[in-house]
Amino acid sequence: MQKRLFSRYVFLALLLTLLSSLIVTGFYLNHPRAEVLPDSWSYLYVVNLISNTGQLVNFWRLPFYPLFISAIYAVMGQGNIEAVSIAQAILFVVATLEVYVIAALVFKRAWLALIMGLLVGANLTLLSYVKPLMTEGIGLWLLVSLTLTTVLFLKTFQRRLLWLSMGWMLLLFMTRPEWLYLPPFILAYVL
């Protein structure tokens, strides 16, 4: 019985991953160029500073997203903004799968978790925010990862999950400054 239940969760997770990957692939094939918005240039400027001088601190932008772009450049080639956009698409699919896991843990129904995951994975408006070279894609993934880790901590009370939650929060702080207001709400919920 346990094995059958587990295999149903895994099958629906694989189905969700396949469907959301197909949706993302179709979206990217329909609009293949990486989108560079006016704010993207400031991130690329900080990436240039990191690459040339090793300077992480900038008065204009927080360092985590430019470090993410620098890591993609190191693997895929300097200036390859299409690779950055594709990496953000992969993070979108991972965030969709994490939403499935969160819903499965909270509701304990595989079909309901699939629906919740599809609501995120098939959301073209959300995907259109993830595609450009902006912090929204990595911010979505970090926020969903923080939520998943918090839910797991509330179920198991393992100290390492609490530390991992703090790590996700720190990365969120280093991505967008407005996430600084999130910890009081999480602490109020936990307490």
XYZ file of C-alpha atoms in Angstrom:
191
model
C 0.000 0.000 0.000
C 2.782 2.436 0.955
C 4.743 1.571 -2.178
C 1.703 2.129 -4.396
C 0.955 5.461 -2.738
C 4.579 6.561 -3.113
C 4.658 5.510 -6.774
C 1.512 7.576 -7.431
C 3.193 10.690 -5.978
C 6.339 10.043 -8.019
C 4.366 9.384 -11.224
C 2.402 12.627 -10.863
C 5.602 14.539 -10.037
C 7.207 13.220 -13.223
C 4.058 14.065 -15.179
C 4.086 17.603 -13.770
C 7.771 17.996 -14.618
C 7.135 16.808 -18.172
C 4.095 19.060 -18.679
C 5.707 22.168 -17.231
C 8.888 21.490 -19.231
C 6.827 21.222 -22.420
C 5.016 24.478 -21.614
C 8.293 26.282 -20.893
C 9.882 24.846 -24.047
C 6.905 25.953 -26.140
C 7.036 29.415 -24.599
C 10.759 29.734 -25.306
C 10.424 28.385 -28.867
C 7.664 30.907 -29.543
C 9.880 33.740 -28.312
C 13.480 32.466 -28.537
C 15.515 35.618 -27.870
C 16.610 36.408 -24.330
C 14.831 39.522 -23.134
C 16.950 42.380 -21.870
C 14.878 45.025 -20.098
C 16.114 48.493 -19.060
C 16.997 47.254 -15.548
C 18.900 44.276 -16.959
C 21.772 46.497 -18.023
C 22.530 47.453 -14.435
C 22.779 43.759 -13.504
C 25.076 43.151 -16.473
C 27.207 46.112 -15.358
C 27.626 44.516 -11.910
C 28.424 41.169 -13.585
C 31.150 42.965 -15.537
C 32.535 44.427 -12.298
C 32.547 40.992 -10.665
C 34.234 39.381 -13.677
C 36.901 42.039 -14.179
C 37.675 43.315 -10.680
C 36.118 40.787 -8.295
C 34.101 43.592 -6.704
C 30.925 42.109 -5.167
C 29.652 45.248 -3.464
C 27.815 47.780 -5.588
C 25.571 50.634 -4.551
C 23.214 49.885 -7.413
C 22.434 46.162 -7.186
C 22.582 43.394 -4.596
C 25.160 40.693 -5.380
C 23.351 37.341 -5.607
C 21.727 37.690 -9.039
C 24.905 39.079 -10.655
C 26.820 36.172 -9.055
C 24.266 33.770 -10.559
C 24.809 35.337 -14.000
C 28.592 35.191 -13.506
C 28.365 31.482 -12.661
C 26.334 30.836 -15.827
C 28.864 32.839 -17.847
C 31.720 30.807 -16.348
C 30.100 27.558 -17.479
C 28.452 28.584 -20.767
C 30.660 31.429 -21.992
C 30.997 35.119 -21.258
C 28.050 37.204 -22.462
C 25.757 34.230 -23.136
C 22.480 35.799 -21.998
C 20.438 33.054 -23.666
C 22.036 30.556 -21.270
C 21.029 32.758 -18.325
C 17.442 32.838 -19.584
C 17.439 29.047 -20.022
C 18.857 28.584 -16.507
C 15.993 30.709 -15.189
C 13.547 28.496 -17.107
C 15.056 25.438 -15.414
C 14.651 27.136 -12.029
C 10.995 27.796 -12.952
C 10.410 24.080 -13.580
C 12.170 23.237 -10.298
C 9.978 25.787 -8.476
C 6.896 24.178 -10.040
C 8.011 20.780 -8.755
C 8.635 22.276 -5.309
C 5.097 23.700 -5.289
C 3.887 20.152 -5.992
C 5.869 18.827 -3.018
C 4.544 21.601 -0.753
C 0.957 20.855 -1.774
C 1.519 17.105 -1.333
C 2.882 17.663 2.175
C 0.104 20.042 3.185
C -2.951 18.422 1.568
C -1.757 14.775 1.399
C -3.535 14.337 -1.947
C -1.462 13.655 -5.062
C -4.112 14.850 -7.511
C -4.576 18.137 -5.630
C -0.808 18.649 -5.543
C -0.729 18.068 -9.314
C -3.399 20.721 -9.850
C -1.530 23.193 -7.635
C 1.693 22.494 -9.519
C -0.032 22.926 -12.870
C -1.451 26.264 -11.739
C 2.132 27.458 -11.398
C 3.733 25.517 -14.250
C 1.135 26.515 -16.845
C 0.966 30.165 -15.780
C 2.257 32.014 -18.839
C 2.045 35.383 -17.104
C 4.370 34.155 -14.387
C 6.634 32.599 -17.009
C 6.804 35.915 -18.870
C 8.249 37.465 -15.697
C 10.791 34.659 -15.337
C 12.188 34.847 -18.899
C 13.826 38.339 -18.903
C 17.191 39.002 -17.287
C 15.699 40.187 -14.019
C 15.625 38.849 -10.460
C 12.054 37.548 -10.671
C 13.048 34.073 -11.889
C 15.617 33.357 -9.228
C 13.479 35.154 -6.625
C 10.551 32.836 -7.360
C 12.745 29.770 -6.962
C 14.308 31.036 -3.729
C 10.903 31.908 -2.256
C 9.383 28.527 -3.114
C 12.482 26.761 -1.756
C 12.178 28.767 1.459
C 8.510 27.823 1.737
C 9.239 24.134 1.153
C 12.015 24.125 3.738
C 9.781 25.904 6.259
C 6.972 23.379 5.725
C 9.444 20.510 6.146
C 10.795 22.127 9.318
C 7.288 22.476 10.753
C 6.662 18.776 10.078
C 9.966 17.426 11.453
C 11.517 20.168 13.656
C 15.002 19.275 12.436
C 17.553 21.943 13.228
C 19.297 21.656 9.856
C 16.053 22.607 8.087
C 15.832 25.729 10.224
C 19.388 26.638 9.220
C 18.583 25.904 5.582
C 15.550 28.211 5.844
C 17.815 30.939 7.161
C 20.167 30.320 4.242
C 17.315 30.719 1.751
C 16.306 33.950 3.500
C 19.846 35.287 3.296
C 19.961 34.547 -0.430
C 16.594 36.278 -0.829
C 17.951 39.319 1.025
C 20.932 39.329 -1.331
C 18.591 39.187 -4.340
C 15.843 41.710 -3.559
C 15.837 44.051 -0.535
C 12.070 43.896 0.057
C 12.354 40.288 1.272
C 13.828 41.746 4.449
C 10.230 42.091 5.675
C 9.473 38.350 5.356
C 11.035 36.889 8.562
C 8.596 38.521 11.025
C 5.689 36.894 9.201
C 7.378 33.481 9.147
C 8.281 33.744 12.831
C 4.726 34.800 13.699
C 3.411 31.768 11.833
C 5.894 29.353 13.414
C 5.290 30.635 16.930
